[in-house]
XYZ file of C-alpha atoms in Angstrom:
705
model
C 125.186 85.062 87.099
C 121.835 86.859 87.120
C 120.361 84.004 89.160
C 123.198 84.327 91.684
C 122.561 88.047 92.122
C 118.811 87.418 92.389
C 119.196 84.704 95.036
C 121.537 86.888 97.086
C 119.245 89.920 97.062
C 121.398 92.133 94.845
C 118.943 93.816 92.432
C 121.296 96.676 91.545
C 124.056 94.320 90.438
C 121.549 92.203 88.493
C 120.278 95.250 86.599
C 123.850 96.378 85.867
C 124.634 92.913 84.498
C 121.577 93.091 82.223
C 122.915 96.417 80.947
C 126.243 94.743 80.133
C 124.377 92.060 78.165
C 122.714 94.787 76.114
C 126.052 96.535 75.482
C 127.701 93.279 74.371
C 124.637 92.497 72.221
C 123.959 89.230 74.024
C 120.275 88.576 73.363
C 118.363 87.867 76.586
C 115.813 85.043 76.566
C 112.684 84.398 78.593
C 114.633 82.909 81.514
C 116.778 86.064 81.637
C 113.765 88.325 82.163
C 111.946 85.943 84.500
C 115.072 85.719 86.699
C 115.735 89.451 86.941
C 112.053 90.336 87.436
C 112.145 88.258 90.633
C 114.521 90.865 92.132
C 111.788 93.538 91.970
C 109.790 92.554 95.030
C 108.774 95.827 96.726
C 107.383 99.263 95.726
C 110.812 100.924 95.884
C 111.972 98.581 93.087
C 109.234 99.595 90.628
C 111.592 101.828 88.645
C 113.904 98.819 88.066
C 110.878 96.833 86.916
C 109.965 99.538 84.403
C 113.524 99.466 82.989
C 113.291 95.668 82.615
C 109.862 96.036 80.975
C 111.413 98.325 78.337
C 113.867 95.510 77.563
C 111.025 92.983 77.246
C 109.327 95.256 74.691
C 112.624 95.909 72.879
C 113.255 92.183 72.427
C 109.562 91.534 71.514
C 108.965 89.119 74.383
C 105.802 90.595 75.869
C 103.736 87.882 74.164
C 105.656 85.119 75.983
C 103.162 83.674 78.519
C 105.719 83.088 81.296
C 107.495 86.437 80.821
C 104.142 88.224 80.803
C 103.109 86.477 84.018
C 106.432 87.415 85.641
C 105.843 91.042 84.657
C 102.370 90.892 86.202
C 103.814 89.345 89.360
C 106.441 92.116 89.522
C 103.779 94.826 89.275
C 101.781 93.068 91.983
C 104.750 92.913 94.378
C 105.435 96.575 93.691
C 101.761 97.440 94.425
C 101.348 98.799 90.875
C 97.928 97.284 90.225
C 96.888 99.787 87.542
C 100.011 98.997 85.495
C 99.416 95.260 85.989
C 95.859 95.481 84.660
C 96.971 97.622 81.699
C 99.577 94.967 80.840
C 96.968 92.192 81.032
C 94.853 94.023 78.441
C 97.818 93.914 76.013
C 98.265 90.143 76.383
C 96.481 87.391 74.401
C 93.016 86.462 75.743
C 93.837 82.775 75.956
C 96.803 83.252 78.319
C 95.290 81.580 81.406
C 98.595 81.931 83.290
C 98.366 85.727 82.963
C 94.693 85.883 83.999
C 95.407 83.674 87.011
C 98.401 85.837 87.929
C 96.205 88.948 87.888
C 93.575 87.229 90.033
C 96.283 86.169 92.498
C 97.530 89.771 92.695
C 94.046 91.096 93.495
C 93.590 88.353 96.122
C 96.957 89.057 97.776
C 96.291 92.805 97.870
C 92.727 92.245 99.184
C 91.161 93.992 96.191
C 88.228 91.599 96.337
C 85.778 93.571 94.202
C 88.318 93.882 91.397
C 88.979 90.126 91.605
C 85.248 89.371 91.304
C 84.902 91.701 88.296
C 87.939 90.113 86.623
C 86.547 86.627 87.238
C 83.261 87.689 85.618
C 85.169 89.052 82.642
C 87.034 85.734 82.289
C 83.725 83.872 82.155
C 82.329 86.359 79.620
C 85.325 85.711 77.362
C 84.733 81.967 77.535
C 87.768 81.161 79.671
C 87.191 78.073 81.824
C 88.275 78.382 85.437
C 90.944 75.900 86.452
C 92.323 74.847 89.834
C 94.555 77.941 90.130
C 91.700 80.291 89.191
C 89.397 78.843 91.837
C 92.026 78.903 94.575
C 92.809 82.584 93.861
C 89.117 83.500 93.911
C 88.519 81.546 97.120
C 91.415 83.423 98.737
C 89.946 86.732 97.540
C 86.700 85.869 99.366
C 88.443 84.870 102.612
C 87.020 87.666 104.758
C 83.707 87.880 106.652
C 82.261 90.643 104.455
C 82.638 88.412 101.369
C 81.082 85.240 102.779
C 78.092 85.321 100.369
C 80.402 85.515 97.348
C 82.453 82.709 98.898
C 79.383 80.484 99.220
C 78.429 81.153 95.564
C 81.969 80.221 94.547
C 81.680 77.036 96.629
C 78.502 76.085 94.713
C 80.246 76.799 91.391
C 83.273 74.669 92.308
C 81.117 71.756 93.440
C 79.317 71.749 90.085
C 82.602 70.734 88.431
C 85.173 67.987 88.851
C 87.207 70.405 91.025
C 85.058 69.355 93.988
C 87.355 66.338 94.251
C 90.519 68.447 94.121
C 92.200 68.402 97.537
C 93.936 71.787 97.123
C 90.658 73.513 96.182
C 88.831 71.935 99.131
C 91.654 72.986 101.456
C 91.274 76.559 100.188
C 87.512 76.403 100.896
C 88.133 75.177 104.465
C 90.597 78.026 104.979
C 88.133 80.559 103.542
C 85.324 79.427 105.842
C 87.726 79.495 108.764
C 88.733 83.098 108.079
C 85.047 83.989 107.708
C 84.453 82.371 111.131
C 82.172 79.723 109.681
C 83.827 76.641 111.158
C 80.673 74.528 110.729
C 80.808 75.097 106.945
C 84.538 74.304 106.957
C 83.783 71.009 108.724
C 81.171 70.082 106.081
C 83.734 70.602 103.293
C 86.280 68.578 105.261
C 83.892 65.650 105.827
C 82.879 65.590 102.143
C 86.495 65.220 100.980
C 87.460 61.866 99.515
C 91.188 62.533 99.831
C 92.653 64.553 102.709
C 96.232 65.569 103.327
C 98.034 67.167 106.271
C 97.003 70.621 105.035
C 93.326 69.597 105.235
C 93.618 68.733 108.931
C 95.657 71.872 109.628
C 93.098 74.063 107.834
C 90.247 72.612 109.921
C 92.170 73.206 113.171
C 92.907 76.782 112.029
C 89.176 77.269 111.271
C 88.230 76.296 114.821
C 91.114 78.414 116.140
C 89.595 81.464 114.404
C 86.512 80.951 116.601
C 88.599 80.039 119.670
C 86.701 76.733 119.857
C 89.300 74.857 121.866
C 87.042 71.867 122.530
C 86.617 71.134 118.818
C 90.353 71.565 118.249
C 91.097 68.877 120.828
C 88.508 66.634 119.128
C 90.205 67.130 115.747
C 93.623 66.342 117.237
C 92.184 63.132 118.717
C 90.595 62.234 115.369
C 93.961 62.772 113.666
C 95.558 60.177 115.946
C 92.669 57.764 115.303
C 93.213 58.152 111.537
C 96.931 57.543 111.838
C 97.827 61.178 111.087
C 100.339 62.780 113.406
C 99.873 66.500 114.108
C 102.739 68.526 112.684
C 104.152 71.863 113.770
C 101.552 73.846 111.815
C 98.677 71.906 113.464
C 100.024 72.443 116.952
C 100.875 76.127 116.436
C 97.281 76.810 115.273
C 95.930 74.864 118.247
C 98.109 76.812 120.684
C 97.028 80.120 119.133
C 93.434 79.285 120.097
C 94.490 78.723 123.717
C 95.894 82.226 124.210
C 93.390 83.229 126.910
C 93.207 82.333 130.615
C 90.016 80.268 130.287
C 91.754 77.958 127.763
C 94.891 77.357 129.867
C 94.032 73.706 130.619
C 93.587 72.958 126.904
C 96.919 74.662 126.207
C 98.562 72.426 128.806
C 97.033 69.313 127.151
C 98.565 70.398 123.825
C 101.868 70.970 125.660
C 101.754 67.318 126.776
C 101.136 66.250 123.167
C 104.193 68.230 122.076
C 106.259 66.404 124.707
C 104.810 63.051 123.582
C 105.790 63.791 119.976
C 109.309 64.780 121.047
C 108.951 68.281 119.611
C 109.636 70.240 122.809
C 112.981 71.562 121.540
C 111.566 72.945 118.294
C 112.031 76.728 118.271
C 108.823 77.536 116.376
C 106.661 75.358 118.643
C 108.495 76.579 121.744
C 107.776 80.172 120.734
C 104.064 79.419 120.236
C 104.026 77.588 123.577
C 105.574 80.331 125.714
C 103.426 82.905 123.906
C 100.351 80.897 124.939
C 101.495 80.771 128.574
C 102.211 84.503 128.481
C 98.740 85.355 127.207
C 97.283 83.092 129.915
C 99.160 85.266 132.464
C 101.568 82.432 133.367
C 104.805 84.350 132.889
C 106.932 81.970 134.973
C 105.788 78.976 132.877
C 106.461 80.991 129.727
C 109.982 81.794 130.885
C 110.652 78.127 131.729
C 109.677 77.072 128.195
C 111.884 79.824 126.738
C 114.878 78.838 128.881
C 114.423 75.126 128.048
C 114.855 75.711 124.307
C 118.395 74.630 123.305
C 118.684 77.520 120.877
C 116.785 80.677 120.109
C 116.228 82.573 116.909
C 115.350 86.216 116.368
C 111.637 85.333 116.322
C 111.729 83.691 119.779
C 113.723 86.583 121.296
C 111.341 89.111 119.774
C 108.290 87.175 121.009
C 109.696 87.092 124.553
C 110.357 90.843 124.465
C 106.820 91.382 123.186
C 105.317 89.185 125.927
C 107.022 91.069 128.739
C 106.087 94.378 127.145
C 102.411 93.418 126.894
C 102.371 92.592 130.612
C 103.993 95.870 131.580
C 107.305 94.251 132.565
C 109.446 96.798 130.763
C 112.639 96.066 132.711
C 112.592 92.367 131.720
C 111.867 93.285 128.094
C 114.835 95.700 128.008
C 117.065 93.110 129.712
C 116.281 90.478 127.061
C 116.772 93.042 124.288
C 120.255 93.821 125.598
C 121.074 90.076 126.004
C 120.377 89.308 122.318
C 123.817 90.260 120.957
C 125.483 87.866 123.444
C 123.590 85.045 121.709
C 125.101 86.079 118.385
C 121.825 87.468 117.079
C 121.207 90.846 115.478
C 117.827 92.490 116.184
C 115.607 92.694 113.125
C 112.634 94.868 112.257
C 110.250 92.711 114.359
C 112.599 92.914 117.355
C 112.697 96.705 117.179
C 108.912 96.866 116.876
C 108.599 94.544 119.917
C 110.952 96.627 122.081
C 109.217 99.833 120.985
C 105.892 98.272 122.013
C 107.480 97.425 125.371
C 108.609 101.052 125.738
C 105.076 102.165 124.899
C 103.453 99.781 127.399
C 105.338 101.315 130.338
C 105.732 104.819 128.826
C 109.525 104.434 128.915
C 110.382 107.504 126.826
C 114.152 107.539 127.613
C 114.514 103.892 126.534
C 112.480 104.611 123.408
C 114.856 107.431 122.530
C 117.825 105.055 123.027
C 116.262 102.668 120.500
C 115.720 105.653 118.184
C 119.457 106.334 118.396
C 120.127 102.897 116.820
C 118.835 104.258 113.498
C 119.999 106.981 111.172
C 117.416 109.524 110.023
C 117.686 108.150 106.477
C 116.818 104.612 107.609
C 113.724 105.763 109.463
C 112.569 107.999 106.632
C 112.446 104.977 104.301
C 111.363 102.155 106.656
C 107.648 102.782 106.952
C 106.980 99.876 109.352
C 109.579 100.885 111.948
C 108.654 104.544 111.446
C 105.047 103.681 112.286
C 106.204 101.886 115.439
C 108.058 105.043 116.524
C 104.959 107.215 115.965
C 102.956 104.806 118.131
C 105.675 104.614 120.810
C 106.085 108.384 121.116
C 102.320 108.829 121.276
C 101.972 106.270 124.073
C 104.978 107.679 125.939
C 103.421 111.134 126.177
C 105.566 112.859 123.558
C 103.038 114.028 120.990
C 105.594 116.448 119.532
C 107.999 113.616 118.676
C 105.159 111.557 117.188
C 104.273 114.446 114.859
C 107.979 114.987 114.058
C 108.400 111.316 113.073
C 105.291 111.451 110.902
C 106.474 114.543 109.044
C 109.981 113.117 108.504
C 108.728 109.901 106.864
C 109.054 109.991 103.082
C 106.731 107.009 102.683
C 103.495 106.937 104.673
C 100.778 104.320 104.587
C 97.395 103.919 106.235
C 99.118 102.657 109.412
C 101.150 105.898 109.653
C 98.002 108.020 109.556
C 96.146 105.686 111.934
C 99.023 105.790 114.448
C 99.018 109.606 114.430
C 95.234 109.732 114.831
C 95.547 107.294 117.771
C 98.261 109.454 119.373
C 96.048 112.558 119.308
C 93.124 110.477 120.573
C 95.115 109.157 123.548
C 96.092 112.708 124.488
C 92.494 113.905 124.500
C 92.712 115.942 121.291
C 89.609 114.476 119.674
C 88.891 117.292 117.236
C 92.527 117.362 116.045
C 92.366 113.566 115.545
C 89.297 113.986 113.328
C 91.022 116.785 111.392
C 93.949 114.430 110.684
C 91.472 111.786 109.508
C 89.923 114.307 107.091
C 93.397 115.258 105.843
C 94.114 111.560 105.314
C 91.033 111.234 103.102
C 92.047 114.363 101.166
C 95.408 112.668 100.474
C 93.504 109.724 98.933
C 94.662 107.292 101.615
C 92.026 104.621 102.064
C 91.143 104.091 105.763
C 91.000 100.583 107.188
C 89.377 99.033 110.245
C 92.205 100.154 112.555
C 91.859 103.751 111.348
C 88.216 103.749 112.358
C 89.040 102.271 115.769
C 91.317 105.288 116.358
C 88.694 107.744 115.061
C 85.859 106.246 117.122
C 88.102 106.107 120.194
C 88.899 109.806 119.717
C 85.170 110.583 119.577
C 84.547 108.518 122.701
C 87.362 110.116 124.727
C 86.382 113.635 123.702
C 82.621 113.190 124.105
C 82.005 113.812 120.393
C 78.773 111.825 120.348
C 77.270 112.936 117.013
C 80.604 112.571 115.210
C 81.108 109.059 116.640
C 77.725 107.900 115.353
C 78.381 109.506 111.952
C 81.772 107.841 111.471
C 80.495 104.450 112.653
C 77.761 104.566 110.000
C 80.168 105.835 107.327
C 82.432 102.783 107.716
C 80.119 100.584 105.688
C 78.177 103.226 103.748
C 81.172 105.201 102.434
C 84.144 102.840 102.791
C 82.698 99.327 102.494
C 84.148 98.194 105.824
C 82.377 95.789 108.161
C 82.402 96.751 111.842
C 84.414 94.413 114.081
C 84.297 93.892 117.841
C 86.763 96.763 118.382
C 84.425 99.228 116.646
C 81.460 98.057 118.701
C 83.577 98.438 121.855
C 84.150 102.101 120.978
C 80.417 102.613 120.517
C 79.619 100.843 123.810
C 82.125 103.169 125.483
C 80.700 106.244 123.711
C 77.101 105.505 124.718
C 78.201 104.303 128.162
C 80.000 107.534 128.976
C 76.875 109.458 127.942
C 74.772 107.369 130.345
C 72.752 105.826 127.511
C 73.239 102.297 128.806
C 70.305 100.671 127.004
C 71.789 101.697 123.653
C 75.279 100.702 124.809
C 73.967 97.213 125.580
C 72.274 97.005 122.172
C 75.624 97.666 120.481
C 77.196 94.998 122.686
C 74.665 92.414 121.526
C 75.392 93.294 117.866
C 79.037 92.187 118.169
C 79.764 89.404 115.629
C 79.993 86.106 117.496
C 79.947 86.142 121.293
C 80.891 89.403 123.068
C 84.238 89.026 124.850
C 85.549 90.088 128.249
C 86.407 93.641 127.163
C 82.862 94.284 125.904
C 81.228 93.181 129.142
C 83.862 95.003 131.250
C 83.170 98.208 129.291
C 79.459 97.872 130.057
C 80.281 97.085 133.695
C 82.431 100.229 133.995
C 79.663 102.343 132.455
C 77.166 100.804 134.870
C 79.403 101.728 137.781
C 79.870 105.275 136.462
C 76.103 105.784 136.286
C 75.177 103.723 139.387
C 73.223 101.041 137.496
C 73.745 98.177 139.965
C 71.354 95.723 138.287
C 73.019 96.045 134.884
C 76.434 95.953 136.548
C 75.614 92.602 138.206
C 74.436 91.224 134.849
C 77.650 92.339 133.071
C 79.783 90.940 135.916
C 78.125 87.519 135.602
C 78.917 87.465 131.883
C 82.597 88.272 132.491
C 82.903 85.548 135.137
C 81.413 83.009 132.713
C 84.401 83.691 130.443
C 87.090 84.268 133.097
C 86.106 83.081 136.602
C 89.399 84.386 138.062
C 89.010 87.979 136.827
C 89.822 90.094 139.897
C 88.686 93.378 138.304
C 85.069 92.147 138.174
C 84.960 91.314 141.875
C 86.571 94.636 142.804
C 84.279 96.726 140.569
C 81.135 94.927 141.752
C 82.228 95.184 145.387
C 82.760 98.928 144.938
C 79.310 99.302 143.366
C 77.692 97.457 146.288
C 79.607 99.612 148.785
C 78.610 102.802 146.957
C 74.989 101.663 147.191
C 75.425 101.190 150.968
C 75.198 97.404 150.715
C 78.199 96.830 152.963
C 77.259 93.243 153.937
C 76.929 92.099 150.307
C 80.236 93.800 149.449
C 81.905 92.004 152.377
C 80.475 88.651 151.196
C 81.902 89.247 147.727
C 85.357 90.033 149.129
C 85.122 86.838 151.220
C 84.352 84.827 148.051
C 87.487 86.339 146.454
C 89.590 85.105 149.364
C 88.013 81.625 149.295
C 88.709 81.306 145.562
C 92.276 82.569 145.936
C 91.640 85.643 143.812
C 93.875 88.560 144.658
C 93.126 92.164 143.765
C 95.592 93.667 141.289
C 97.752 96.161 143.132
C 97.246 99.752 142.046
C 100.488 101.651 141.551
C 101.952 104.809 140.076
C 105.508 105.316 138.890
C 107.683 108.301 138.056
C 111.119 108.502 136.442
C 113.602 110.908 138.027
C 117.262 111.043 136.918
C 116.829 107.861 134.892
C 115.483 105.825 137.825
C 111.904 104.549 138.001
C 110.261 104.865 141.426
C 106.971 103.113 142.107
C 104.359 103.854 144.769
C 101.185 102.158 145.973
C 98.373 103.862 147.916
C 99.516 104.868 151.408
C 103.038 103.614 150.602
C 105.527 103.906 153.491
C 108.368 101.815 152.045
C 110.375 104.600 150.374
C 113.438 106.025 152.191
C 111.964 109.523 151.755
C 108.537 108.501 153.121
C 108.545 111.017 155.966
C 109.475 113.909 153.663
C 106.997 112.815 150.952
C 104.034 112.492 153.330
C 104.867 115.749 155.089
C 105.095 117.642 151.778
C 101.891 116.016 150.490
C 99.982 116.989 153.650
C 101.245 120.547 153.228
C 100.194 120.636 149.567
C 96.761 119.225 150.448
C 96.145 122.025 152.953
C 97.268 124.653 150.440
C 95.012 123.407 147.622
C 92.101 123.232 150.089
C 92.592 126.964 150.598
C 92.396 127.321 146.803
C 88.995 125.565 146.714
C 89.773 121.831 146.640
C 87.278 119.692 148.600
C 88.112 115.964 149.007
C 85.344 113.809 147.524
C 85.154 111.267 150.352
C 82.199 109.402 148.834
C 84.781 107.739 146.574
C 86.285 105.956 149.600
C 84.283 102.749 149.670
C 85.145 101.682 153.203
C 82.845 101.855 156.205
C 85.105 104.247 158.191
C 84.828 107.735 159.695
C 85.074 110.824 157.467
C 88.548 111.893 158.644
C 89.982 108.470 157.841
C 88.313 108.537 154.414
C 90.025 111.859 153.651
C 93.406 110.478 154.756
C 93.011 107.398 152.525
C 91.945 109.545 149.592
C 94.774 112.061 149.827
C 97.487 109.384 149.874
C 96.635 107.664 146.588
C 99.636 106.391 144.639
C 99.626 109.124 141.950
C 99.768 111.885 144.573
C 102.729 110.206 146.272
C 104.507 109.930 142.895
C 103.780 113.591 142.047
C 105.017 114.752 145.454
C 108.189 112.675 145.094
C 108.776 114.350 141.720
C 108.211 117.823 143.173
C 110.764 117.174 145.926
C 113.439 115.662 143.689
C 113.355 117.802 140.543
C 114.184 121.416 139.835
C 111.421 124.027 139.844
C 109.544 124.090 136.527
C 110.524 120.541 135.453
C 107.561 118.685 133.882
C 106.536 115.527 135.762
C 105.596 112.299 133.942
C 103.570 109.803 135.991
C 102.223 106.407 134.950
C 99.261 104.815 136.735
C 98.197 101.245 135.994
C 94.525 101.914 136.795
C 92.078 104.648 135.831
C 92.794 107.858 137.760
C 89.978 108.572 140.229
C 87.960 111.789 139.897
C 89.257 113.196 143.202
C 92.919 112.725 142.265
C 92.115 114.286 138.887
C 90.688 117.365 140.625
C 93.573 117.517 143.116
C 96.191 117.264 140.347
C 94.635 120.241 138.545
C 95.031 122.302 141.708
C 98.596 121.005 142.292
C 99.629 121.993 138.739
C 98.354 125.510 139.380
C 99.904 125.743 142.851
C 103.367 124.509 141.801
C 103.344 126.019 138.278
C 104.305 122.610 136.894
C 103.165 120.645 133.866
C 102.074 117.227 135.127
C 101.461 114.462 132.592
C 99.653 111.390 133.887
C 99.091 108.282 131.781
C 96.398 106.101 133.326
C 94.877 102.856 132.029
C 92.776 104.744 129.465
C 94.607 107.828 128.215
C 96.926 110.774 128.885
C 96.049 113.738 131.084
C 98.110 116.919 130.598
C 97.637 119.138 133.653
C 98.791 122.722 133.349
C 97.805 125.829 135.312
C 94.769 124.115 136.816
C 93.396 122.747 133.522
C 93.473 119.189 132.143
C 93.651 118.371 128.433
C 90.734 115.940 128.787
C 88.361 118.785 129.620
C 87.225 116.739 132.658
C 85.755 114.114 130.334
C 87.437 110.750 130.594
């Protein structure tokens, strides 16, 4: 009966049944305790685990090796590591099952240093490491910062008979893969005398970690030559490595292999396949794969919602979300997180609030993962007040909760407040992680807090033992780039582990444009095009830099190359929601039914703010045209059309929320400050980088963005 309750996820009933056993003086045995301890699988269930532990002590079963290991496992699942270690100290030294359980707990919770210390203690007590011990230790070292310890462990393993153990070798391949040392993983693989399907999958995953698509295709070919058919895990790992435009052809080759193996209707593979097409910007191909699947599960629906959200197609994401119930599926936690991300990507605050209405306050107070998603969504939708409200209402907060709130303040230009929250987080003994520091460094970059940014970057490793990743270096490149210290920005770029990616070079390119460094800009542009030859933003940015330098002929040649290669410039647009309807504008737009009224009102506003001191910055118009035409082009940018539409169609004093898909230009930024003062309106603009809150002629960014 206990097993039935345990299998059906009914811990309360299981505990009540144990109580009845006690009352009827039915003596529980080891199986009884092992079964009921399996129901305590999350921190909220720790109190149940403590009650069960009292029973173990009462019936003198704490010396039972299997019961003791189950207790350790329970403490691990409930994140009670101190209690687990205290229990281990009470158990017999020779209980290898218990020691291995404790090592596994440290590995799962990424407490690597504690795992290493425990392993040393085992050796000091004369305990000989077995297969399980080694696998747990290898897993504990499966992160780049622990590669040296991992290599030492590799040497130790290969000095014993375990070097011939397939499971141990598979763990080593996986460790080297996660440490981005695929060459080492290959050496282990080639030295193996016996390989299984997991061995091949681990090697593919190792190359996938380094996005080495060529080697993945070679491994797949070698599998066929050795009579081993790729399975779903192999192909999913291979597809994950193809999730970038430059690897589209390789992804298509793997698609053909899936068809050849007759696996095209498999939901898991189909989900990986349309995700790959989505990340390669082939949304139509992704949708065709999704529609071809004979059935969908919650994972595939959630992935499709996420894909549309990531590409800024909020309407399609909401449509799929609302279609789910018709397929007989109930949204789960991942689905809600995906739709909240979609709301965040297009700043759809009303839709986000509708999703919020699906939950009771009690549910959100206890579900830390969904609560974190709401903090992030409200922050990205421009509602900092709601983000703070959600944070304060949550009864359980983790490092993600704090990081999401720091990120929200960073995005809104409140750098000093973001740092204050970080300090409060440390005071509450919450250990920051890599994502926390990305938010902190981003806040420093957006607010121009140069000294603080350098201090926190150094403190990552010195004070918190964290190794900087590409995202942290990107923040530093941005920080130095904004300050005009481009030599130092480039030095940080070259320190990025592995090869710098598109974002790193684009950040340097943007900084070069900002500070008119044409030579460095050309160098950064070449690097981006090596990775993604079809990247339209590079051509546009470089063309603008050439035009700004008066090199009109070279700029024209570059635009001609774009046309010859079939590269189209991404359309700039701004949108505004009025009365629940989203209206979108492009620069100089004349397609709206109210065009005449909008342009007339905008021209009137422009003349009025000129009288207040606004002077159009026509040097930003990078076309070889007369001054009057430059001013006309400048004053009809998409965000100004959206703001004017909002002024016409809303009541006096109503705040306006505008979304722009590109970075707002400096002239529109200046004009919007004047417009907010003239109209006595709060105007909130979310551009590609951050939020700008304009009120009474002042912007929250302090003119630093």
